[in-house]
PDB file of C-alpha atoms (C1' of nucleotides) in Angstrom:
ATOM      1  CA  UNK F  13      33.019  70.097  32.448  1.00 51.00           C
ATOM      2  CA  UNK F  14      31.697  68.246  35.067  1.00 51.00           C
ATOM      3  CA  UNK F  15      32.745  64.532  35.826  1.00 59.00           C
ATOM      4  CA  UNK F  16      30.358  61.843  35.242  1.00 65.00           C
ATOM      5  CA  UNK F  17      29.850  58.649  37.047  1.00 71.00           C
ATOM      6  CA  UNK F  18      30.846  55.732  34.815  1.00 77.00           C
ATOM      7  CA  UNK F  19      28.109  54.137  32.668  1.00 78.00           C
ATOM      8  CA  UNK F  20      27.452  50.416  32.194  1.00 79.00           C
ATOM      9  CA  UNK F  21      29.698  50.436  28.860  1.00 84.00           C
ATOM     10  CA  UNK F  22      32.694  52.079  30.678  1.00 86.00           C
ATOM     11  CA  UNK F  23      32.173  50.068  33.680  1.00 90.00           C
ATOM     12  CA  UNK F  24      32.539  46.876  31.793  1.00 91.00           C
ATOM     13  CA  UNK F  25      35.627  48.400  30.503  1.00 93.00           C
ATOM     14  CA  UNK F  26      36.983  48.879  33.951  1.00 94.00           C
ATOM     15  CA  UNK F  27      36.250  45.594  35.070  1.00 95.00           C
ATOM     16  CA  UNK F  28      37.872  43.896  32.238  1.00 94.00           C
ATOM     17  CA  UNK F  29      40.978  45.750  32.612  1.00 94.00           C
ATOM     18  CA  UNK F  30      40.738  44.937  36.488  1.00 96.00           C
ATOM     19  CA  UNK F  31      40.645  41.581  35.658  1.00 97.00           C
ATOM     20  CA  UNK F  32      43.734  41.706  33.611  1.00 96.00           C
ATOM     21  CA  UNK F  33      45.651  43.599  36.385  1.00 96.00           C
ATOM     22  CA  UNK F  34      44.410  41.074  38.667  1.00 98.00           C
ATOM     23  CA  UNK F  35      45.360  38.119  36.707  1.00 97.00           C
ATOM     24  CA  UNK F  36      49.013  39.335  36.755  1.00 97.00           C
ATOM     25  CA  UNK F  37      48.604  40.524  40.688  1.00 97.00           C
ATOM     26  CA  UNK F  38      49.900  36.980  41.805  1.00 98.00           C
ATOM     27  CA  UNK F  39      53.513  36.187  42.276  1.00 97.00           C
ATOM     28  CA  UNK F  40      53.577  32.825  40.305  1.00 98.00           C
ATOM     29  CA  UNK F  41      51.544  34.417  37.661  1.00 98.00           C
ATOM     30  CA  UNK F  42      53.646  37.512  37.408  1.00 97.00           C
ATOM     31  CA  UNK F  43      56.792  35.394  37.169  1.00 97.00           C
ATOM     32  CA  UNK F  44      55.320  33.204  34.468  1.00 98.00           C
ATOM     33  CA  UNK F  45      54.421  36.402  32.401  1.00 97.00           C
ATOM     34  CA  UNK F  46      57.815  37.710  32.645  1.00 96.00           C
ATOM     35  CA  UNK F  47      59.236  34.423  31.835  1.00 97.00           C
ATOM     36  CA  UNK F  48      57.113  34.430  28.491  1.00 97.00           C
ATOM     37  CA  UNK F  49      58.516  37.923  27.783  1.00 95.00           C
ATOM     38  CA  UNK F  50      61.704  35.984  26.523  1.00 94.00           C
ATOM     39  CA  UNK F  51      59.525  33.651  24.130  1.00 96.00           C
ATOM     40  CA  UNK F  52      57.343  30.735  24.622  1.00 97.00           C
ATOM     41  CA  UNK F  53      57.728  28.143  27.249  1.00 98.00           C
ATOM     42  CA  UNK F  54      56.059  24.671  27.688  1.00 98.00           C
ATOM     43  CA  UNK F  55      54.326  24.031  31.261  1.00 98.00           C
ATOM     44  CA  UNK F  56      56.999  21.628  32.159  1.00 97.00           C
ATOM     45  CA  UNK F  57      59.890  24.326  31.433  1.00 97.00           C
ATOM     46  CA  UNK F  58      57.910  27.056  33.646  1.00 97.00           C
ATOM     47  CA  UNK F  59      57.242  24.137  36.300  1.00 97.00           C
ATOM     48  CA  UNK F  60      60.837  23.301  36.419  1.00 95.00           C
ATOM     49  CA  UNK F  61      61.388  26.577  38.567  1.00 94.00           C
ATOM     50  CA  UNK F  62      58.129  26.750  40.498  1.00 95.00           C
ATOM     51  CA  UNK F  63      57.508  24.833  43.941  1.00 94.00           C
ATOM     52  CA  UNK F  64      53.900  24.046  43.610  1.00 96.00           C
ATOM     53  CA  UNK F  65      51.848  21.020  42.580  1.00 96.00           C
ATOM     54  CA  UNK F  66      51.206  20.816  38.708  1.00 97.00           C
ATOM     55  CA  UNK F  67      47.833  21.180  39.079  1.00 98.00           C
ATOM     56  CA  UNK F  68      48.329  24.278  40.728  1.00 98.00           C
ATOM     57  CA  UNK F  69      50.504  25.679  38.083  1.00 98.00           C
ATOM     58  CA  UNK F  70      47.922  24.477  35.341  1.00 98.00           C
ATOM     59  CA  UNK F  71      45.366  26.552  37.096  1.00 98.00           C
ATOM     60  CA  UNK F  72      47.398  29.717  37.114  1.00 98.00           C
ATOM     61  CA  UNK F  73      48.184  29.278  33.429  1.00 98.00           C
ATOM     62  CA  UNK F  74      44.280  28.993  33.017  1.00 98.00           C
ATOM     63  CA  UNK F  75      43.905  32.113  34.915  1.00 98.00           C
ATOM     64  CA  UNK F  76      46.223  33.966  32.742  1.00 97.00           C
ATOM     65  CA  UNK F  77      44.985  32.518  29.489  1.00 97.00           C
ATOM     66  CA  UNK F  78      41.151  33.485  30.506  1.00 96.00           C
ATOM     67  CA  UNK F  79      42.234  36.998  31.190  1.00 95.00           C
ATOM     68  CA  UNK F  80      43.579  37.188  27.805  1.00 94.00           C
ATOM     69  CA  UNK F  81      47.253  37.709  28.790  1.00 96.00           C
ATOM     70  CA  UNK F  82      48.669  34.375  27.125  1.00 97.00           C
ATOM     71  CA  UNK F  83      47.486  32.035  24.598  1.00 97.00           C
ATOM     72  CA  UNK F  84      48.564  28.162  24.233  1.00 97.00           C
ATOM     73  CA  UNK F  85      49.388  25.776  21.683  1.00 98.00           C
ATOM     74  CA  UNK F  86      49.641  22.094  22.031  1.00 97.00           C
ATOM     75  CA  UNK F  87      52.589  20.521  20.244  1.00 97.00           C
ATOM     76  CA  UNK F  88      53.057  17.000  20.887  1.00 96.00           C
ATOM     77  CA  UNK F  89      52.914  15.918  24.269  1.00 96.00           C
ATOM     78  CA  UNK F  90      53.466  19.477  25.476  1.00 97.00           C
ATOM     79  CA  UNK F  91      51.374  22.729  25.710  1.00 98.00           C
ATOM     80  CA  UNK F  92      53.380  25.846  24.903  1.00 98.00           C
ATOM     81  CA  UNK F  93      52.216  29.320  26.283  1.00 98.00           C
ATOM     82  CA  UNK F  94      53.121  32.570  24.818  1.00 97.00           C
ATOM     83  CA  UNK F  95      52.348  36.229  25.524  1.00 97.00           C
ATOM     84  CA  UNK F  96      49.365  37.483  23.601  1.00 94.00           C
ATOM     85  CA  UNK F  97      50.204  41.218  23.954  1.00 93.00           C
ATOM     86  CA  UNK F  98      54.088  41.485  24.755  1.00 91.00           C
ATOM     87  CA  UNK F  99      53.760  45.224  25.892  1.00 90.00           C
ATOM     88  CA  UNK F 100      52.045  43.631  28.880  1.00 90.00           C
ATOM     89  CA  UNK F 101      55.501  43.280  30.799  1.00 87.00           C
ATOM     90  CA  UNK F 102      56.973  46.501  29.447  1.00 84.00           C
ATOM     91  CA  UNK F 103      54.831  48.273  32.084  1.00 78.00           C
ATOM     92  CA  UNK F 104      56.881  46.362  34.920  1.00 83.00           C
ATOM     93  CA  UNK F 105      59.446  48.944  35.190  1.00 80.00           C
ATOM     94  CA  UNK F 106      56.709  51.476  36.560  1.00 81.00           C
ATOM     95  CA  UNK F 107      55.522  48.880  38.869  1.00 86.00           C
ATOM     96  CA  UNK F 108      58.945  48.761  40.118  1.00 86.00           C
ATOM     97  CA  UNK F 109      59.240  52.577  40.432  1.00 88.00           C
ATOM     98  CA  UNK F 110      56.435  52.497  42.816  1.00 90.00           C
ATOM     99  CA  UNK F 111      58.113  49.835  44.989  1.00 89.00           C
ATOM    100  CA  UNK F 112      61.359  51.900  44.882  1.00 88.00           C
ATOM    101  CA  UNK F 113      59.370  55.022  45.954  1.00 91.00           C
ATOM    102  CA  UNK F 114      58.172  52.992  48.772  1.00 89.00           C
ATOM    103  CA  UNK F 115      61.496  51.760  50.025  1.00 87.00           C
ATOM    104  CA  UNK F 116      63.030  55.052  49.555  1.00 89.00           C
ATOM    105  CA  UNK F 117      60.604  56.463  51.954  1.00 84.00           C
ATOM    106  CA  UNK F 118      61.034  54.034  54.413  1.00 81.00           C
ATOM    107  CA  UNK F 119      64.526  54.394  54.511  1.00 87.00           C
ATOM    108  CA  UNK F 120      63.920  58.160  54.917  1.00 85.00           C
ATOM    109  CA  UNK F 121      62.221  57.542  57.710  1.00 76.00           C
ATOM    110  CA  UNK F 122      64.867  55.504  59.395  1.00 77.00           C
ATOM    111  CA  UNK F 123      67.301  58.369  58.968  1.00 73.00           C
TER     112      UNK F 123
ATOM    113  CA  UNK R  27      72.803  30.560  29.531  1.00 51.00           C
ATOM    114  CA  UNK R  28      70.724  28.360  31.328  1.00 52.00           C
ATOM    115  CA  UNK R  29      67.752  30.076  33.404  1.00 60.00           C
ATOM    116  CA  UNK R  30      67.729  30.014  36.959  1.00 66.00           C
ATOM    117  CA  UNK R  31      65.080  29.533  39.757  1.00 71.00           C
ATOM    118  CA  UNK R  32      64.244  32.900  41.324  1.00 76.00           C
ATOM    119  CA  UNK R  33      66.355  33.429  44.469  1.00 79.00           C
ATOM    120  CA  UNK R  34      64.915  34.958  47.470  1.00 79.00           C
ATOM    121  CA  UNK R  35      65.871  38.615  46.781  1.00 84.00           C
ATOM    122  CA  UNK R  36      64.173  38.193  43.213  1.00 86.00           C
ATOM    123  CA  UNK R  37      61.188  36.423  44.845  1.00 90.00           C
ATOM    124  CA  UNK R  38      60.838  39.387  47.215  1.00 91.00           C
ATOM    125  CA  UNK R  39      60.705  41.835  44.336  1.00 93.00           C
ATOM    126  CA  UNK R  40      58.179  39.800  42.360  1.00 94.00           C
ATOM    127  CA  UNK R  41      56.050  39.628  45.325  1.00 95.00           C
ATOM    128  CA  UNK R  42      56.070  43.428  45.937  1.00 94.00           C
ATOM    129  CA  UNK R  43      55.389  43.928  42.191  1.00 93.00           C
ATOM    130  CA  UNK R  44      52.443  41.486  42.144  1.00 96.00           C
ATOM    131  CA  UNK R  45      50.866  43.199  45.135  1.00 97.00           C
ATOM    132  CA  UNK R  46      51.079  46.399  43.429  1.00 95.00           C
ATOM    133  CA  UNK R  47      49.135  44.914  40.260  1.00 96.00           C
ATOM    134  CA  UNK R  48      46.835  43.196  42.658  1.00 98.00           C
ATOM    135  CA  UNK R  49      45.697  46.475  44.355  1.00 97.00           C
ATOM    136  CA  UNK R  50      44.979  47.892  40.932  1.00 97.00           C
ATOM    137  CA  UNK R  51      43.248  44.495  40.287  1.00 97.00           C
ATOM    138  CA  UNK R  52      39.540  45.727  41.541  1.00 98.00           C
ATOM    139  CA  UNK R  53      37.480  47.685  39.371  1.00 98.00           C
ATOM    140  CA  UNK R  54      36.774  50.315  42.063  1.00 98.00           C
ATOM    141  CA  UNK R  55      40.431  50.848  42.876  1.00 98.00           C
ATOM    142  CA  UNK R  56      41.444  50.901  39.069  1.00 97.00           C
ATOM    143  CA  UNK R  57      38.760  53.555  38.665  1.00 97.00           C
ATOM    144  CA  UNK R  58      39.947  55.388  41.498  1.00 98.00           C
ATOM    145  CA  UNK R  59      43.547  55.633  40.379  1.00 97.00           C
ATOM    146  CA  UNK R  60      42.282  56.558  36.928  1.00 96.00           C
ATOM    147  CA  UNK R  61      40.683  59.373  38.314  1.00 97.00           C
ATOM    148  CA  UNK R  62      43.647  60.323  40.221  1.00 97.00           C
ATOM    149  CA  UNK R  63      45.411  60.531  37.046  1.00 95.00           C
ATOM    150  CA  UNK R  64      43.635  64.097  36.514  1.00 94.00           C
ATOM    151  CA  UNK R  65      44.903  65.479  39.899  1.00 97.00           C
ATOM    152  CA  UNK R  66      44.224  64.871  43.461  1.00 98.00           C
ATOM    153  CA  UNK R  67      40.749  64.123  44.790  1.00 98.00           C
ATOM    154  CA  UNK R  68      39.261  64.176  48.136  1.00 98.00           C
ATOM    155  CA  UNK R  69      37.406  60.918  49.346  1.00 98.00           C
ATOM    156  CA  UNK R  70      34.006  62.600  49.315  1.00 97.00           C
ATOM    157  CA  UNK R  71      34.819  63.606  45.467  1.00 97.00           C
ATOM    158  CA  UNK R  72      35.560  60.043  44.805  1.00 97.00           C
ATOM    159  CA  UNK R  73      32.776  58.593  46.608  1.00 97.00           C
ATOM    160  CA  UNK R  74      30.110  60.648  44.814  1.00 96.00           C
ATOM    161  CA  UNK R  75      30.441  58.107  41.759  1.00 95.00           C
ATOM    162  CA  UNK R  76      30.827  54.950  43.554  1.00 96.00           C
ATOM    163  CA  UNK R  77      28.112  53.060  44.710  1.00 94.00           C
ATOM    164  CA  UNK R  78      29.230  51.769  47.883  1.00 96.00           C
ATOM    165  CA  UNK R  79      29.499  52.297  51.396  1.00 97.00           C
ATOM    166  CA  UNK R  80      32.007  54.966  52.572  1.00 97.00           C
ATOM    167  CA  UNK R  81      33.806  52.745  54.825  1.00 98.00           C
ATOM    168  CA  UNK R  82      34.303  50.446  51.672  1.00 98.00           C
ATOM    169  CA  UNK R  83      35.726  53.101  49.539  1.00 98.00           C
ATOM    170  CA  UNK R  84      37.711  54.126  52.448  1.00 98.00           C
ATOM    171  CA  UNK R  85      39.348  50.710  52.897  1.00 98.00           C
ATOM    172  CA  UNK R  86      39.949  50.604  49.055  1.00 98.00           C
ATOM    173  CA  UNK R  87      41.884  53.623  49.546  1.00 98.00           C
ATOM    174  CA  UNK R  88      43.948  52.091  52.264  1.00 98.00           C
ATOM    175  CA  UNK R  89      44.809  49.088  49.871  1.00 98.00           C
ATOM    176  CA  UNK R  90      46.104  51.413  47.315  1.00 97.00           C
ATOM    177  CA  UNK R  91      48.000  53.522  49.605  1.00 97.00           C
ATOM    178  CA  UNK R  92      49.533  50.319  51.505  1.00 96.00           C
ATOM    179  CA  UNK R  93      50.627  49.279  47.985  1.00 95.00           C
ATOM    180  CA  UNK R  94      52.509  52.448  47.482  1.00 94.00           C
ATOM    181  CA  UNK R  95      50.115  53.623  44.314  1.00 96.00           C
ATOM    182  CA  UNK R  96      48.863  56.553  46.063  1.00 97.00           C
ATOM    183  CA  UNK R  97      49.563  58.857  49.116  1.00 97.00           C
ATOM    184  CA  UNK R  98      47.162  60.922  51.235  1.00 97.00           C
ATOM    185  CA  UNK R  99      47.086  64.354  52.846  1.00 98.00           C
ATOM    186  CA  UNK R 100      44.521  65.535  55.232  1.00 97.00           C
ATOM    187  CA  UNK R 101      43.724  69.288  54.550  1.00 97.00           C
ATOM    188  CA  UNK R 102      41.015  70.620  56.947  1.00 96.00           C
ATOM    189  CA  UNK R 103      38.009  68.102  57.388  1.00 96.00           C
ATOM    190  CA  UNK R 104      39.057  66.400  54.053  1.00 97.00           C
ATOM    191  CA  UNK R 105      41.751  63.835  53.103  1.00 98.00           C
ATOM    192  CA  UNK R 106      43.021  64.263  49.425  1.00 98.00           C
ATOM    193  CA  UNK R 107      44.779  61.264  47.639  1.00 98.00           C
ATOM    194  CA  UNK R 108      46.987  61.500  44.823  1.00 98.00           C
ATOM    195  CA  UNK R 109      48.941  58.926  42.652  1.00 97.00           C
ATOM    196  CA  UNK R 110      52.485  58.651  43.906  1.00 94.00           C
ATOM    197  CA  UNK R 111      54.084  57.566  40.576  1.00 92.00           C
ATOM    198  CA  UNK R 112      51.808  58.798  37.901  1.00 91.00           C
ATOM    199  CA  UNK R 113      53.178  56.260  35.337  1.00 89.00           C
ATOM    200  CA  UNK R 114      51.111  53.772  36.739  1.00 90.00           C
ATOM    201  CA  UNK R 115      48.092  54.740  34.751  1.00 87.00           C
ATOM    202  CA  UNK R 116      49.994  55.069  31.553  1.00 85.00           C
ATOM    203  CA  UNK R 117      50.132  51.368  31.191  1.00 80.00           C
ATOM    204  CA  UNK R 118      46.476  50.968  30.765  1.00 84.00           C
ATOM    205  CA  UNK R 119      46.482  51.421  27.146  1.00 81.00           C
ATOM    206  CA  UNK R 120      48.507  48.216  26.770  1.00 81.00           C
ATOM    207  CA  UNK R 121      45.879  46.820  29.258  1.00 86.00           C
ATOM    208  CA  UNK R 122      43.198  47.763  27.002  1.00 86.00           C
ATOM    209  CA  UNK R 123      45.059  46.147  24.049  1.00 88.00           C
ATOM    210  CA  UNK R 124      44.617  42.856  25.970  1.00 90.00           C
ATOM    211  CA  UNK R 125      40.974  43.243  26.075  1.00 89.00           C
ATOM    212  CA  UNK R 126      40.673  44.310  22.505  1.00 88.00           C
ATOM    213  CA  UNK R 127      42.234  41.292  21.163  1.00 91.00           C
ATOM    214  CA  UNK R 128      40.323  39.317  23.324  1.00 89.00           C
ATOM    215  CA  UNK R 129      37.075  40.778  21.901  1.00 88.00           C
ATOM    216  CA  UNK R 130      38.342  40.823  18.334  1.00 90.00           C
ATOM    217  CA  UNK R 131      38.831  36.962  18.567  1.00 85.00           C
ATOM    218  CA  UNK R 132      35.665  36.258  19.926  1.00 81.00           C
ATOM    219  CA  UNK R 133      34.092  38.323  17.252  1.00 87.00           C
ATOM    220  CA  UNK R 134      36.287  36.267  14.569  1.00 86.00           C
ATOM    221  CA  UNK R 135      34.839  33.093  16.240  1.00 77.00           C
ATOM    222  CA  UNK R 136      31.286  34.322  15.542  1.00 77.00           C
ATOM    223  CA  UNK R 137      32.220  34.911  11.721  1.00 73.00           C
TER     224      UNK R 137
ATOM    225  C1'  DT N   5      48.580  -2.512  23.524  1.00 67.75           C
ATOM    226  C1'  DT N   6      50.552  -1.137  27.171  1.00 67.75           C
ATOM    227  C1'  DA N   7      53.039   1.893  29.741  1.00 67.75           C
ATOM    228  C1'  DA N   8      54.762   6.643  30.863  1.00 67.75           C
ATOM    229  C1'  DA N   9      54.980  11.653  30.448  1.00 67.75           C
ATOM    230  C1'  DG N  10      52.796  15.900  30.058  1.00 67.75           C
ATOM    231  C1'  DA N  11      48.980  18.620  31.345  1.00 67.75           C
ATOM    232  C1'  DG N  12      44.165  19.584  32.680  1.00 67.75           C
ATOM    233  C1'  DT N  13      40.134  18.790  35.904  1.00 67.75           C
ATOM    234  C1'  DG N  14      37.025  18.026  39.989  1.00 67.75           C
ATOM    235  C1'  DG N  15      36.806  17.985  45.022  1.00 67.75           C
ATOM    236  C1'  DT N  16      38.090  19.839  49.490  1.00 67.75           C
ATOM    237  C1'  DT N  17      39.805  22.858  52.736  1.00 67.75           C
ATOM    238  C1'  DA N  18      42.012  26.926  54.557  1.00 67.75           C
ATOM    239  C1'  DT N  19      42.963  31.559  53.794  1.00 67.75           C
ATOM    240  C1'  DT N  20      41.922  36.057  51.626  1.00 67.75           C
ATOM    241  C1'  DT N  21      38.849  39.368  50.079  1.00 67.75           C
ATOM    242  C1'  DT N  22      35.175  42.335  50.036  1.00 67.75           C
ATOM    243  C1'  DA N  23      31.096  44.554  51.633  1.00 67.75           C
ATOM    244  C1'  DC N  24      28.150  46.107  55.201  1.00 67.75           C
ATOM    245  C1'  DC N  25      27.075  48.040  59.626  1.00 67.75           C
ATOM    246  C1'  DA N  26      28.257  50.324  63.820  1.00 67.75           C
ATOM    247  C1'  DA N  27      31.088  52.980  66.458  1.00 67.75           C
ATOM    248  C1'  DA N  28      35.228  56.049  66.910  1.00 67.75           C
ATOM    249  C1'  DT N  29      38.008  60.210  65.551  1.00 67.75           C
ATOM    250  C1'  DA N  30      39.238  64.597  63.865  1.00 67.75           C
ATOM    251  C1'  DA N  31      38.240  69.193  62.140  1.00 67.75           C
ATOM    252  C1'  DC N  32      35.371  72.959  61.773  1.00 67.75           C
ATOM    253  C1'  DA N  33      30.921  75.719  62.602  1.00 67.75           C
ATOM    254  C1'  DT N  34      27.262  77.221  66.055  1.00 67.75           C
TER     255       DT N  34
ATOM    256  C1'  DA X  23      30.514  72.900  74.789  1.00 67.75           C
ATOM    257  C1'  DT X  24      27.748  70.762  71.017  1.00 67.75           C
ATOM    258  C1'  DG X  25      26.667  69.265  66.951  1.00 67.75           C
ATOM    259  C1'  DT X  26      27.901  68.406  62.488  1.00 67.75           C
ATOM    260  C1'  DT X  27      30.661  66.519  58.394  1.00 67.75           C
ATOM    261  C1'  DA X  28      34.440  63.886  56.554  1.00 67.75           C
ATOM    262  C1'  DT X  29      36.881  59.641  56.948  1.00 67.75           C
ATOM    263  C1'  DT X  30      38.661  55.787  59.320  1.00 67.75           C
ATOM    264  C1'  DT X  31      38.448  51.602  62.357  1.00 67.75           C
ATOM    265  C1'  DG X  32      36.413  46.909  64.142  1.00 67.75           C
ATOM    266  C1'  DG X  33      33.395  43.377  63.635  1.00 67.75           C
ATOM    267  C1'  DT X  34      31.317  39.893  60.864  1.00 67.75           C
ATOM    268  C1'  DA X  35      29.263  37.360  57.155  1.00 67.75           C
ATOM    269  C1'  DA X  36      29.375  35.939  52.471  1.00 67.75           C
ATOM    270  C1'  DA X  37      32.012  35.083  48.493  1.00 67.75           C
ATOM    271  C1'  DA X  38      36.183  34.284  45.750  1.00 67.75           C
ATOM    272  C1'  DT X  39      41.228  32.417  45.818  1.00 67.75           C
ATOM    273  C1'  DA X  40      44.692  28.946  46.233  1.00 67.75           C
ATOM    274  C1'  DA X  41      46.828  24.966  47.338  1.00 67.75           C
ATOM    275  C1'  DC X  42      46.791  20.226  47.251  1.00 67.75           C
ATOM    276  C1'  DC X  43      45.298  15.395  46.272  1.00 67.75           C
ATOM    277  C1'  DA X  44      43.446  11.830  43.131  1.00 67.75           C
ATOM    278  C1'  DC X  45      41.777  11.193  38.779  1.00 67.75           C
ATOM    279  C1'  DT X  46      41.509  11.684  33.822  1.00 67.75           C
ATOM    280  C1'  DC X  47      42.852  12.669  29.115  1.00 67.75           C
ATOM    281  C1'  DT X  48      46.039  12.832  25.127  1.00 67.75           C
ATOM    282  C1'  DT X  49      50.249  11.499  23.015  1.00 67.75           C
ATOM    283  C1'  DT X  50      54.334   9.322  22.492  1.00 67.75           C
ATOM    284  C1'  DA X  51      57.564   5.246  23.299  1.00 67.75           C
ATOM    285  C1'  DA X  52      58.301   0.587  24.563  1.00 67.75           C
TER     286       DA X  52
END
DNA sequence: TTAAAGAGTGGTTATTTTACCAAATAACAT
DNA sequence: ATGTTATTTGGTAAAATAACCACTCTTTAA
């Protein structure tokens, strides 16, 4: 069976998937997603541990939301964020495996 | 138990993980990774289906390699790429679930 | 009703990313 | 030796990203 170039439909799906991965591909946003694996958090709780302007944090959350990774809910003065599809963080062990492999290889090079 | 801000070690790990996700967070690179899930491919086989300059393709592969996602091997005139940690593509069903959720919600909005 | 706290927006700037072209390198065939 | 194919590298321009500041909006508290 010969391989095919991706058609328009497939290309759209790939783009959407890449967009999700890209959203998680920033240290601050990945950290946020990991925090949310333990349950919802308001912006102020997340901000407590992030050394960045509040507006920056807000924009990172907007990126995660736009990608469909999180959803938000306003309760009183606070806005709570939570993961929409929790499996998204269950992947991370494999991502870590990638890193461990790289580290092991570098160590092997050093003897 | 009170949550803690990430220390230097944790921050380095998060950065490394984010870097892997970022590498996969581009349509062309994600497509390449998916192709490699079926086994190694040389650059020319991948290029066959990608509408971009050869140099562009080469640079995308370099990004994946630098992130530790793929490794390469030169055999004759060709360079073959393969996944280093195959589980990296097993995640994608969850990524798709994120997208499906978004689509379903949008559909629900339309009634 | 006024002030303060939590969060988001708009604007700006520096940095990064991506794509293309041209040129270089490596291996093979003639 | 020379050309040809496969791939990478360097340069550059355009576009996207990420950070900060100043400001706005909303909700609660005084």
